[in-house]
XYZ file of C-alpha atoms in Angstrom:
747
model
C -1.563 -29.073 10.719
C -4.272 -29.434 13.320
C -2.300 -32.146 15.144
C 0.841 -30.017 15.491
C 2.518 -29.703 18.876
C 2.227 -26.205 20.266
C 5.385 -24.762 21.864
C 5.270 -21.079 22.672
C 8.486 -19.504 23.990
C 8.093 -16.135 25.626
C 10.596 -13.838 27.268
C 14.352 -13.899 26.752
C 15.876 -17.141 25.496
C 19.617 -17.483 26.151
C 21.357 -19.758 23.703
C 19.851 -21.826 20.949
C 16.159 -22.576 21.276
C 15.358 -26.242 20.710
C 11.867 -26.695 19.377
C 9.740 -29.813 19.095
C 6.943 -29.518 16.615
C 5.360 -26.453 15.113
C 4.713 -23.291 17.069
C 1.351 -21.658 16.552
C -0.186 -18.655 18.154
C -2.329 -15.608 17.695
C -1.799 -13.395 14.722
C -1.660 -9.727 15.568
C -3.413 -8.025 12.691
C -4.037 -4.511 11.548
C -7.252 -2.706 10.792
C -8.585 -3.418 7.324
C -8.997 -0.762 4.699
C -8.054 0.342 1.217
C -4.625 1.250 -0.052
C -3.701 4.860 -0.696
C -2.644 5.846 -4.210
C -1.074 9.296 -4.415
C -0.702 11.003 -7.796
C 0.551 14.408 -8.863
C -1.814 16.821 -10.623
C -0.215 18.750 -13.485
C -1.144 22.033 -15.098
C -1.880 20.187 -18.347
C -4.959 18.620 -16.741
C -6.820 21.945 -16.722
C -9.785 21.947 -19.126
C -11.518 24.783 -20.932
C -13.974 25.025 -18.076
C -16.604 23.109 -16.182
C -20.125 23.756 -17.359
C -22.182 25.580 -14.773
C -19.331 25.775 -12.241
C -17.713 29.150 -12.925
C -18.651 30.615 -9.542
C -17.469 27.530 -7.658
C -14.147 27.485 -9.529
C -13.509 31.157 -8.692
C -14.411 30.697 -5.035
C -12.292 27.591 -4.610
C -9.331 29.259 -6.329
C -9.648 32.160 -3.901
C -9.615 29.755 -0.975
C -6.545 27.797 -2.082
C -4.535 30.857 -3.122
C -1.469 30.800 -0.793
C -1.489 34.603 -0.697
C -5.048 34.840 0.611
C -5.346 35.979 4.270
C -7.457 32.983 5.213
C -5.739 31.944 8.414
C -3.091 29.332 9.162
C -4.808 26.472 7.323
C -7.493 26.766 4.659
C -9.516 23.597 4.361
C -12.105 23.660 1.605
C -14.568 20.830 1.995
C -16.442 20.361 -1.284
C -19.608 18.558 -0.273
C -22.202 17.063 -2.593
C -23.940 13.867 -3.641
C -22.179 11.184 -5.640
C -21.788 11.895 -9.352
C -22.279 15.637 -8.931
C -18.780 16.585 -10.083
C -16.858 17.198 -6.839
C -13.737 15.434 -8.046
C -13.826 17.173 -11.428
C -14.088 20.574 -9.714
C -11.273 19.809 -7.259
C -8.947 18.520 -10.003
C -9.735 21.489 -12.250
C -8.876 23.991 -9.521
C -5.766 22.029 -8.564
C -4.560 21.966 -12.191
C -5.140 25.713 -12.551
C -3.267 26.351 -9.284
C -0.386 24.185 -10.528
C -0.297 26.149 -13.777
C -0.065 29.410 -11.863
C 2.943 28.112 -9.919
C 1.248 28.553 -6.561
C 2.571 25.319 -5.072
C 6.272 24.678 -5.783
C 6.198 21.749 -3.344
C 3.671 19.880 -5.490
C -0.038 19.299 -6.033
C -0.994 15.830 -4.816
C -4.240 13.889 -5.160
C -5.396 10.841 -3.157
C -8.737 9.051 -3.433
C -9.754 8.008 0.095
C -12.679 5.888 -1.183
C -14.576 6.761 1.969
C -17.943 5.379 0.898
C -16.929 1.752 0.528
C -16.704 -0.070 3.855
C -14.056 -2.511 2.615
C -11.977 -0.070 0.571
C -11.972 3.110 2.670
C -8.369 4.253 3.089
C -7.247 4.671 6.684
C -4.971 7.616 7.595
C -2.073 5.383 8.628
C -1.944 3.993 5.076
C -1.631 7.458 3.520
C 1.485 8.859 5.199
C 4.091 6.761 3.375
C 2.657 7.347 -0.137
C 2.290 11.065 0.619
C 5.885 11.256 1.840
C 7.044 9.661 -1.400
C 4.895 12.124 -3.333
C 6.567 14.938 -1.404
C 9.985 13.688 -2.509
C 11.116 11.843 0.620
C 13.475 8.978 -0.208
C 12.239 5.468 0.612
C 15.091 4.855 3.040
C 14.059 7.952 4.950
C 10.447 6.904 5.551
C 10.065 5.227 8.967
C 8.176 1.981 9.431
C 5.564 2.843 12.063
C 2.529 4.984 11.244
C 3.158 7.333 14.189
C 6.736 7.973 13.062
C 5.552 8.453 9.477
C 3.030 11.027 10.670
C 5.790 12.908 12.507
C 8.037 12.943 9.447
C 5.101 13.959 7.221
C 4.317 17.037 9.278
C 8.027 17.799 9.580
C 8.422 17.721 5.805
C 5.482 20.108 5.459
C 7.005 22.368 8.111
C 10.375 22.372 6.330
C 8.651 23.032 3.010
C 6.919 26.041 4.540
C 10.254 27.494 5.637
C 11.816 26.826 2.224
C 8.964 28.425 0.269
C 7.757 25.076 -1.094
C 4.038 25.163 -0.346
C 1.882 22.119 -1.149
C -1.719 21.609 -2.241
C -3.353 18.334 -1.176
C -6.589 17.107 -2.738
C -8.136 14.509 -0.418
C -10.932 13.087 -2.518
C -14.007 11.138 -1.451
C -13.608 11.410 2.325
C -16.268 9.536 4.230
C -15.465 10.885 7.691
C -13.434 13.498 9.525
C -11.236 10.711 10.891
C -9.944 9.957 7.388
C -8.513 13.437 6.863
C -7.923 15.068 10.258
C -4.376 13.736 10.717
C -3.436 14.632 7.130
C -4.173 18.338 7.494
C -0.985 20.439 7.838
C -0.314 21.475 11.408
C -0.789 25.074 12.581
C 2.200 27.167 11.602
C 2.281 25.871 8.029
C 0.006 28.541 6.606
C 1.176 28.364 2.978
C -0.109 24.810 2.466
C -3.667 24.187 1.297
C -6.011 21.206 1.430
C -9.164 20.517 -0.574
C -11.381 17.737 0.776
C -14.278 16.364 -1.258
C -17.065 14.567 0.580
C -20.740 13.716 0.371
C -21.158 14.745 4.015
C -20.504 17.773 6.187
C -17.285 17.013 8.012
C -16.484 18.251 11.498
C -13.161 19.967 10.824
C -12.250 23.137 12.740
C -11.561 26.133 10.539
C -12.964 24.528 7.400
C -14.389 26.675 4.628
C -17.409 24.711 3.409
C -18.313 24.830 -0.275
C -21.468 22.848 -1.026
C -21.885 21.710 -4.611
C -25.452 21.480 -5.913
C -26.806 19.767 -9.012
C -26.616 21.686 -12.293
C -29.534 23.952 -13.091
C -31.602 23.086 -16.163
C -29.743 25.488 -18.470
C -26.309 24.128 -17.475
C -27.566 20.528 -17.791
C -28.875 21.201 -21.291
C -25.580 22.897 -22.230
C -23.636 19.881 -20.983
C -25.823 17.532 -23.018
C -25.274 19.658 -26.141
C -21.511 19.729 -25.647
C -21.103 16.023 -24.960
C -23.360 15.093 -27.893
C -21.260 17.292 -30.206
C -18.176 15.413 -29.023
C -19.889 12.230 -30.253
C -20.846 13.825 -33.559
C -24.563 13.966 -32.786
C -26.948 16.870 -32.843
C -29.502 17.348 -30.085
C -33.223 16.968 -30.780
C -36.257 18.557 -29.203
C -36.278 16.100 -26.279
C -32.994 17.353 -24.873
C -34.665 19.438 -22.143
C -36.747 16.474 -20.963
C -33.622 14.309 -20.846
C -31.786 16.963 -18.819
C -34.640 16.976 -16.299
C -34.629 13.164 -16.078
C -30.898 13.211 -15.299
C -31.685 15.475 -12.328
C -28.703 17.758 -12.983
C -26.161 15.024 -12.178
C -23.134 15.327 -14.504
C -22.392 11.596 -14.278
C -25.972 10.715 -15.267
C -25.766 13.200 -18.163
C -22.543 11.664 -19.477
C -24.003 8.153 -19.360
C -27.223 9.279 -21.083
C -25.102 10.891 -23.791
C -23.257 7.615 -24.263
C -26.579 5.830 -24.756
C -27.566 8.271 -27.476
C -24.175 8.049 -29.144
C -24.365 4.244 -29.250
C -27.815 4.208 -30.880
C -28.212 6.722 -33.755
C -31.917 5.886 -34.070
C -32.673 6.671 -30.419
C -33.878 10.222 -29.766
C -33.418 12.209 -26.588
C -37.198 12.283 -26.102
C -37.439 8.495 -26.406
C -34.584 7.962 -23.952
C -36.139 10.426 -21.495
C -39.452 8.551 -21.655
C -37.724 5.181 -21.242
C -35.775 6.308 -18.178
C -38.795 7.948 -16.601
C -40.919 4.817 -16.828
C -38.073 2.521 -15.717
C -38.516 3.398 -12.050
C -40.902 6.066 -10.819
C -38.733 6.765 -7.748
C -35.387 6.776 -9.523
C -35.185 10.444 -10.271
C -35.585 11.971 -6.876
C -32.984 14.560 -5.894
C -30.253 12.195 -4.756
C -27.914 9.384 -5.698
C -30.795 7.166 -6.806
C -31.010 9.430 -9.848
C -28.236 7.372 -11.352
C -29.860 3.960 -10.931
C -32.117 3.841 -13.960
C -29.587 5.617 -16.207
C -26.914 3.109 -15.277
C -29.243 0.120 -15.621
C -30.389 1.245 -19.062
C -26.815 1.807 -20.184
C -25.637 -1.642 -19.096
C -28.742 -3.368 -20.508
C -28.279 -1.760 -23.910
C -24.552 -2.479 -23.849
C -25.281 -6.134 -23.040
C -27.328 -6.392 -26.237
C -24.909 -4.465 -28.456
C -21.612 -5.754 -26.997
C -22.169 -8.453 -24.349
C -18.424 -9.082 -23.945
C -17.817 -5.428 -22.990
C -20.742 -5.535 -20.536
C -19.321 -8.670 -18.889
C -15.912 -7.012 -18.620
C -17.479 -4.026 -16.841
C -19.092 -6.282 -14.242
C -15.782 -8.114 -13.762
C -13.881 -4.862 -13.279
C -16.389 -3.481 -10.806
C -16.248 -6.677 -8.740
C -12.520 -6.199 -8.089
C -11.565 -4.052 -5.060
C -8.649 -2.071 -6.534
C -9.112 1.614 -7.436
C -8.105 1.185 -11.098
C -6.647 -1.438 -13.430
C -4.149 -1.778 -16.280
C -4.965 -3.020 -19.763
C -2.827 -6.136 -19.229
C -4.687 -6.966 -16.013
C -8.032 -6.469 -17.797
C -6.921 -8.950 -20.427
C -6.044 -11.488 -17.735
C -9.352 -10.873 -15.978
C -11.330 -11.482 -19.184
C -9.080 -14.285 -20.389
C -8.468 -12.592 -23.754
C -5.605 -10.992 -25.670
C -4.539 -7.456 -24.791
C -5.760 -6.133 -28.153
C -9.211 -7.630 -27.549
C -9.377 -6.210 -24.032
C -8.335 -2.784 -25.330
C -11.231 -2.715 -27.801
C -13.741 -3.612 -25.066
C -12.317 -0.995 -22.705
C -12.672 1.670 -25.380
C -16.307 0.673 -25.821
C -16.887 1.156 -22.100
C -15.130 4.521 -22.185
C -17.275 5.707 -25.080
C -20.338 4.727 -23.058
C -18.984 6.844 -20.149
C -18.954 3.794 -17.909
C -15.165 3.908 -17.547
C -12.604 6.693 -17.539
C -8.953 6.449 -18.569
C -6.604 8.141 -16.103
C -2.805 7.935 -16.429
C -3.125 5.034 -18.903
C -5.216 3.039 -16.447
C -8.958 2.364 -16.341
C -11.256 3.479 -13.553
C -15.011 3.326 -12.889
C -16.862 5.903 -10.813
C -17.593 4.600 -7.337
C -21.362 4.781 -7.930
C -21.062 2.716 -11.098
C -19.036 0.161 -9.141
C -21.650 0.161 -6.409
C -24.523 -0.484 -8.808
C -22.574 -3.066 -10.828
C -21.974 -5.115 -7.698
C -25.721 -5.588 -7.306
C -25.589 -7.816 -10.381
C -24.225 -11.373 -10.431
C -20.533 -11.712 -11.277
C -20.534 -13.270 -14.778
C -17.361 -15.355 -14.288
C -16.123 -15.983 -10.722
C -13.066 -17.736 -12.176
C -12.043 -14.385 -13.689
C -10.737 -13.223 -10.320
C -8.553 -16.316 -10.087
C -7.112 -15.512 -13.528
C -6.388 -11.962 -12.386
C -4.751 -13.143 -9.165
C -2.554 -15.571 -11.128
C -1.517 -12.704 -13.422
C -0.641 -10.466 -10.480
C 1.286 -13.223 -8.715
C 3.356 -14.221 -11.763
C 4.178 -10.619 -12.629
C 4.959 -9.696 -9.019
C 7.365 -12.623 -8.747
C 9.154 -11.450 -11.896
C 9.329 -7.865 -10.619
C 10.528 -9.039 -7.205
C 13.358 -10.988 -8.858
C 14.612 -7.717 -10.377
C 14.431 -5.932 -7.034
C 16.353 -8.641 -5.180
C 18.927 -9.430 -7.868
C 22.505 -8.257 -7.563
C 25.163 -7.801 -10.235
C 25.608 -10.712 -12.613
C 22.413 -12.588 -11.768
C 19.904 -13.561 -14.442
C 16.503 -11.910 -14.141
C 13.171 -12.554 -15.898
C 12.709 -10.817 -19.249
C 9.247 -9.559 -18.249
C 10.888 -6.267 -17.219
C 13.774 -4.451 -18.865
C 15.424 -3.471 -15.604
C 14.899 -2.817 -11.902
C 13.435 0.659 -12.504
C 10.716 -0.752 -14.750
C 9.912 -3.480 -12.227
C 9.685 -0.906 -9.435
C 7.413 1.299 -11.570
C 5.072 -1.670 -12.118
C 4.880 -2.259 -8.372
C 4.151 1.448 -7.828
C 1.292 1.378 -10.333
C -0.224 -1.885 -9.065
C 0.464 -1.418 -5.340
C -3.147 -0.886 -4.243
C -4.468 -3.678 -6.456
C -1.897 -6.156 -5.196
C -2.735 -5.516 -1.554
C -6.434 -5.997 -2.314
C -5.723 -9.080 -4.437
C -4.168 -10.946 -1.503
C -7.424 -10.665 0.420
C -9.504 -11.555 -2.639
C -7.402 -14.654 -3.204
C -7.926 -15.800 0.357
C -11.678 -15.131 0.154
C -11.911 -17.278 -2.981
C -10.024 -20.152 -1.371
C -6.877 -19.715 -3.494
C -4.753 -19.465 -0.365
C -1.528 -20.576 -2.033
C -1.741 -17.850 -4.681
C -2.565 -15.203 -2.078
C 0.345 -16.246 0.138
C 2.787 -16.315 -2.793
C 1.674 -12.846 -3.846
C 2.169 -11.556 -0.294
C 5.686 -12.995 -0.287
C 6.477 -11.467 -3.709
C 5.528 -8.018 -2.384
C 7.817 -8.162 0.660
C 10.897 -6.492 -0.832
C 8.848 -3.768 -2.525
C 6.765 -2.911 0.544
C 9.937 -2.846 2.656
C 11.760 -0.541 0.231
C 8.848 1.854 -0.040
C 8.217 1.749 3.732
C 4.579 0.780 3.180
C 4.753 -1.142 6.445
C 1.035 -0.887 7.290
C 0.214 -2.527 3.954
C 2.977 -5.086 4.493
C 1.563 -6.114 7.880
C -1.911 -6.211 6.379
C -1.089 -8.611 3.518
C 1.188 -10.725 5.717
C -1.496 -11.022 8.396
C -4.108 -11.971 5.809
C -1.855 -14.668 4.358
C -0.827 -16.045 7.758
C -4.410 -16.260 8.996
C -5.523 -17.994 5.823
C -2.774 -20.614 5.932
C -3.597 -21.928 9.415
C -5.442 -24.899 7.921
C -3.334 -25.122 4.759
C -2.058 -28.643 4.084
C 1.002 -27.340 2.218
C 3.386 -26.578 5.083
C 5.651 -24.596 2.752
C 2.892 -22.073 2.062
C 2.185 -21.859 5.789
C 5.862 -21.350 6.682
C 6.447 -18.676 4.045
C 3.381 -16.730 5.189
C 4.580 -16.639 8.808
C 8.119 -15.790 7.695
C 6.810 -12.736 5.833
C 4.614 -11.795 8.806
C 7.578 -11.887 11.197
C 9.582 -9.504 9.009
C 6.623 -7.149 8.598
C 5.927 -7.032 12.342
C 9.625 -6.433 13.051
C 9.674 -3.449 10.681
C 6.468 -2.168 12.289
C 8.127 -2.240 15.746
C 5.750 -4.971 16.960
C 8.686 -6.881 18.395
C 7.005 -9.418 20.743
C 4.591 -10.347 17.950
C 7.481 -10.589 15.473
C 9.326 -12.855 17.914
C 6.363 -15.214 17.982
C 5.914 -15.208 14.188
C 9.633 -15.973 13.648
C 9.286 -19.068 15.825
C 6.186 -20.246 13.973
C 8.004 -20.002 10.626
C 11.138 -21.610 12.040
C 9.250 -24.614 13.380
C 7.657 -25.214 10.005
C 10.981 -24.958 8.155
C 12.575 -27.353 10.630
C 9.779 -29.855 10.093
C 10.243 -29.545 6.336
C 14.041 -29.805 6.457
C 14.410 -26.398 4.731
C 17.830 -25.659 6.221
C 18.677 -22.434 4.407
C 15.261 -20.915 5.044
C 15.500 -21.889 8.692
C 18.848 -20.077 8.805
C 17.323 -16.890 7.407
C 14.609 -16.970 10.073
C 17.248 -17.417 12.798
C 18.960 -14.280 11.454
C 15.685 -12.309 11.512
C 15.008 -13.566 15.027
C 18.458 -12.373 16.102
C 17.759 -8.859 14.857
C 14.484 -8.837 16.788
C 16.254 -10.021 19.947
C 18.821 -7.198 19.712
C 15.985 -4.704 19.474
C 14.274 -6.390 22.432
C 17.447 -5.777 24.481
C 18.702 -9.371 24.499
C 22.091 -9.287 22.709
C 23.341 -12.560 24.247
C 20.345 -14.467 22.884
C 20.772 -12.577 19.609
C 24.390 -13.779 19.308
C 23.267 -17.391 19.719
C 20.571 -16.907 17.089
C 22.995 -15.351 14.575
C 25.588 -18.087 15.174
C 22.907 -20.654 14.454
C 21.932 -18.724 11.306
C 25.528 -18.648 10.114
C 26.044 -22.349 10.777
C 22.886 -23.285 8.858
C 23.858 -21.016 5.951
C 27.285 -22.672 5.755
C 25.685 -26.118 5.860
C 23.281 -25.319 3.033
C 25.863 -23.450 0.945
C 23.888 -20.201 1.155
C 26.695 -17.668 0.896
C 24.403 -14.656 0.801
C 22.580 -15.871 3.899
C 25.951 -16.406 5.551
C 26.969 -12.825 4.723
C 23.749 -11.465 6.213
C 24.167 -13.610 9.327
C 27.776 -12.424 9.757
C 26.714 -8.817 9.442
C 23.928 -9.255 11.991
C 26.175 -11.285 14.282
C 28.682 -8.434 14.273
C 25.982 -6.011 15.356
C 24.967 -8.307 18.232
C 28.612 -8.747 19.312
C 29.146 -4.978 19.342
C 25.967 -4.578 21.385
C 27.515 -6.992 23.911
C 30.824 -5.088 24.020
C 32.758 -7.726 22.030
C 34.062 -5.367 19.341
C 37.202 -7.336 18.459
C 35.147 -10.422 17.638
C 32.732 -8.227 15.698
C 35.590 -7.039 13.476
C 36.294 -10.626 12.418
C 32.735 -11.497 11.426
C 32.259 -8.163 9.623
C 35.409 -8.929 7.617
C 33.796 -12.235 6.646
C 30.638 -10.376 5.560
C 32.730 -7.989 3.418
C 34.511 -10.909 1.758
C 31.278 -12.763 0.974
C 29.424 -9.702 -0.348
C 32.386 -8.835 -2.583
C 32.436 -12.354 -4.034
C 28.678 -12.235 -4.608
C 28.945 -8.770 -6.221
C 26.122 -7.413 -4.052
C 27.365 -3.811 -3.982
C 24.731 -2.431 -1.645
C 25.243 -5.334 0.743
C 28.990 -4.748 0.479
C 28.534 -1.073 1.374
C 26.551 -2.036 4.484
C 29.172 -4.608 5.483
C 32.000 -2.076 5.094
C 30.165 0.555 7.141
C 29.465 -1.891 9.968
C 33.079 -3.064 9.818
C 34.178 0.541 10.265
C 32.008 0.940 13.361
C 33.437 -2.254 14.868
C 36.996 -1.127 14.115
C 36.377 2.212 15.809
C 35.037 0.516 18.928
C 38.000 -1.882 18.838
C 40.411 1.086 18.924
C 41.506 0.998 15.267
C 40.266 4.320 13.865
C 42.698 4.376 10.910
C 41.366 1.087 9.572
C 37.848 2.301 10.334
C 38.490 5.321 8.095
C 39.341 3.032 5.166
C 36.182 0.949 5.690
C 33.869 3.975 5.948
C 35.406 5.524 2.806
C 34.683 2.319 0.901
C 31.106 2.284 2.223
C 30.442 5.925 1.257
C 31.818 5.336 -2.262
C 29.705 2.217 -2.817
C 26.533 3.820 -1.485
C 27.132 6.770 -3.828
C 27.611 4.425 -6.784
C 24.354 2.541 -6.180
C 22.436 5.785 -5.580
C 21.602 5.183 -1.906
C 21.763 8.714 -0.488
C 20.600 7.584 2.934
C 23.449 5.075 3.154
C 25.883 7.666 1.824
C 24.844 10.120 4.544
C 25.289 7.493 7.259
C 28.688 6.412 5.943
C 29.876 10.035 5.600
C 28.862 10.715 9.191
C 30.701 7.625 10.384
C 33.738 8.495 8.252
C 33.933 11.960 9.776
C 33.870 10.526 13.292
C 36.702 8.119 12.418
C 38.771 10.935 10.876
C 38.321 13.123 13.938
C 39.470 10.209 16.105
C 42.853 10.110 14.272
C 43.266 13.891 14.291
C 42.395 14.549 10.624
C 40.141 17.419 11.558
C 39.901 19.141 8.169
C 39.033 15.869 6.433
C 36.450 15.179 9.159
C 34.883 18.581 8.545
C 34.595 17.797 4.822
C 32.964 14.432 5.515
C 30.446 15.848 7.959
C 29.560 18.713 5.607
C 28.802 16.042 3.005
C 26.621 14.236 5.548
C 24.712 17.459 6.261
C 24.165 17.996 2.520
C 22.885 14.439 2.004
C 20.507 14.681 4.954
C 19.144 17.999 3.708
C 18.552 16.466 0.281
C 16.697 13.596 1.966
C 14.732 15.903 4.258
C 15.938 13.907 7.282
C 16.106 16.524 10.027
C 16.996 14.060 12.786
C 20.081 12.692 11.027
C 20.923 16.162 9.806
C 21.034 17.222 13.459
C 23.472 14.386 14.219
C 25.673 15.523 11.331
C 25.614 19.117 12.647
C 26.640 17.866 16.108
C 29.567 15.955 14.651
C 30.590 18.891 12.485
C 30.575 21.058 15.598
C 32.783 18.543 17.406
C 35.235 18.661 14.469
C 35.356 22.442 14.592
C 35.718 22.459 18.376
C 38.662 20.093 18.111
C 40.113 22.458 15.486
C 39.779 25.316 18.013
C 37.051 27.056 16.001
C 34.641 27.442 18.914
C 32.309 30.071 17.460
C 31.705 28.015 14.331
C 31.192 24.895 16.467
C 28.531 26.593 18.562
C 26.722 27.740 15.409
C 26.660 24.118 14.244
C 25.170 23.022 17.566
C 22.521 25.725 17.244
C 21.629 24.235 13.848
C 21.594 20.773 15.437
C 19.212 21.892 18.175
C 16.836 23.376 15.579
C 16.932 20.164 13.554
C 16.216 17.991 16.604
C 13.317 20.242 17.620
C 11.854 19.979 14.116
C 12.190 16.184 14.227
C 10.811 15.917 17.781
C 14.071 14.155 18.762
C 13.886 15.320 22.371
C 16.489 12.886 23.726
C 19.098 14.094 21.240
C 18.102 17.697 21.882
C 18.813 17.180 25.584
C 22.338 16.036 24.708
C 22.956 19.132 22.563
C 21.885 21.389 25.397
C 24.836 20.018 27.417
C 27.307 21.273 24.814
C 29.144 24.590 25.415
C 27.022 27.707 25.044
C 28.133 31.035 23.554
C 30.041 32.124 26.664
C 31.335 28.743 27.831
C 34.747 27.251 27.162
C 34.549 23.786 28.692
C 35.050 20.601 26.707
C 31.881 19.132 25.158
C 30.337 16.711 27.637
C 27.674 15.178 25.428
C 29.970 13.805 22.736
C 29.823 10.190 23.856
C 26.097 10.172 24.489
C 25.278 11.674 21.080
C 27.556 9.261 19.260
C 25.924 6.412 21.157
C 22.515 7.670 20.021
C 23.737 7.722 16.419
């Protein structure tokens, strides 16, 4: 690859680009960081009480109570050293609040992992998972982080107005930067946020609750309770052991595990052993855990060396938690064997089981990583497991009716659920694979995640894994791996609105496919390039690119690629004012998608055909196409597509004078958009409904619709559309609407 010819084409290219050699160039990356995992906290999680924390629980409940007069936003920062019980306190209060019904909009938890330089979650990675947790449909989550932030705050604002307040628990924040953009904006006073941190964060209006270590009485009580859970009675050395653990709940739980594992070991003997292990270990701080952890692992290594090795393997991996199946792959053993070892680690309080997955405290991970990794090849086994399973899951996501799919998953829903559970681990695994030199595995895993990350609108993560893979494959001898990595990167950058960078990445992938003779893959890249060119404002060049894509698809017999190219070609033709030609190619797309039985693709083709027919002056035929699109979208459960098709159908009906039918269609569009929480598209639907009513000589109702539209556009910060609405007739005006064309063009 180092001898490749470098041809970089910049600017607008009219016609087909002829390329000699392989294009290379800079890779525009994203800032590194961990992946956000958002989970819901349920009332059932509430325990009988946290030992020694009654006052803190009461105070925090008072702060998060939506009825408390605490100002527009109550931010409770629970500060304290690692292992002191901040997360346990925050989850307990959140579960109690959920049980009291205080937050109908949900109680959501996200671990920001702020004290690990490589795994700290950046704010831009949190918006999309939070939006999903708040019930926003995948299709309604924008690609760019800035747009996601806007929608996130809009959803919170709408929830405030609808009485659906939300409690967010932002755990383990390492800096104010991690949480500042996630705090609900002023004016959303019913929402609450609890932030846990080891530091004092600079956050205006925060109510600071500092968590201290347990006093000696509470520490002794905790030791008694946890020993009873293990069926052991405490001996006279329990007070000394409580002092040695320095009031840290995590240290107490691990010490209890040591006693439970060795019936002959007394509390006094363990206290003496830990005290002499390191004279400085039991100062008031995180170092209090060091000797307790070391003793626990050393004893476990003697009693069950396989379980101790598994712990070190788990802690070496960057993901926040892990499944039993992945643990088995990591250890190279059967699932039943891995399960037994994981239970041993749980009983020793070195692991916790949360939502049927296994997780180590961040301090345990930190200390474990100071020890040599027992089997470096274990990570390669884990990466191979993730890659094989991701490829099987991806096949389910991409399959359409009648196609065979791997038996690893029962259906698409199960495959999607696996991706949801493993999302953070998969993103981290791509980087781990590259670091270990298994570039091919890392690149294949990145490619297998493309459909999932696109569906879920996790575009920041998509760009991250694609960038990692593309960088790593620069010196890869396998040109196929190199080409696929750049292909994925081009799509990710396009979805992230990094259009010049996407343009460059498309050309890199295309050059590699041309050199390899991969005709059908080259055709798919031409189609992606054409979409990017349309968005860059170059429809003529886009038409040439899509025609090339279609020709290559026909040559290679790729009917699905041909259908996609026809659909995209129609869009480019319409953008150039060639609507009649667009109708023809959209008809071809409809025919191909129908033969392939890709119902969602068929719905998209029908809807685009309807738009072309409208622009070509055939509104009656457009009505038929949009009706077919709306029905198909409804059947496959795509509410976003259904809303778009209903809006387009209403416009076509109004064009042929079927005003009442148009009103029905646009009311359906409004309902779909409200269900999705999409205020911008809801505003468009209100505008169109108002135009229907105006045409039906129901002016007062029309103006009320436009008032609703203006409110929706303000909520969505759609200022350009709002300006159009302001040109529509006001309460005392009787002129024809002047903004109709401009609003429809914006749609």
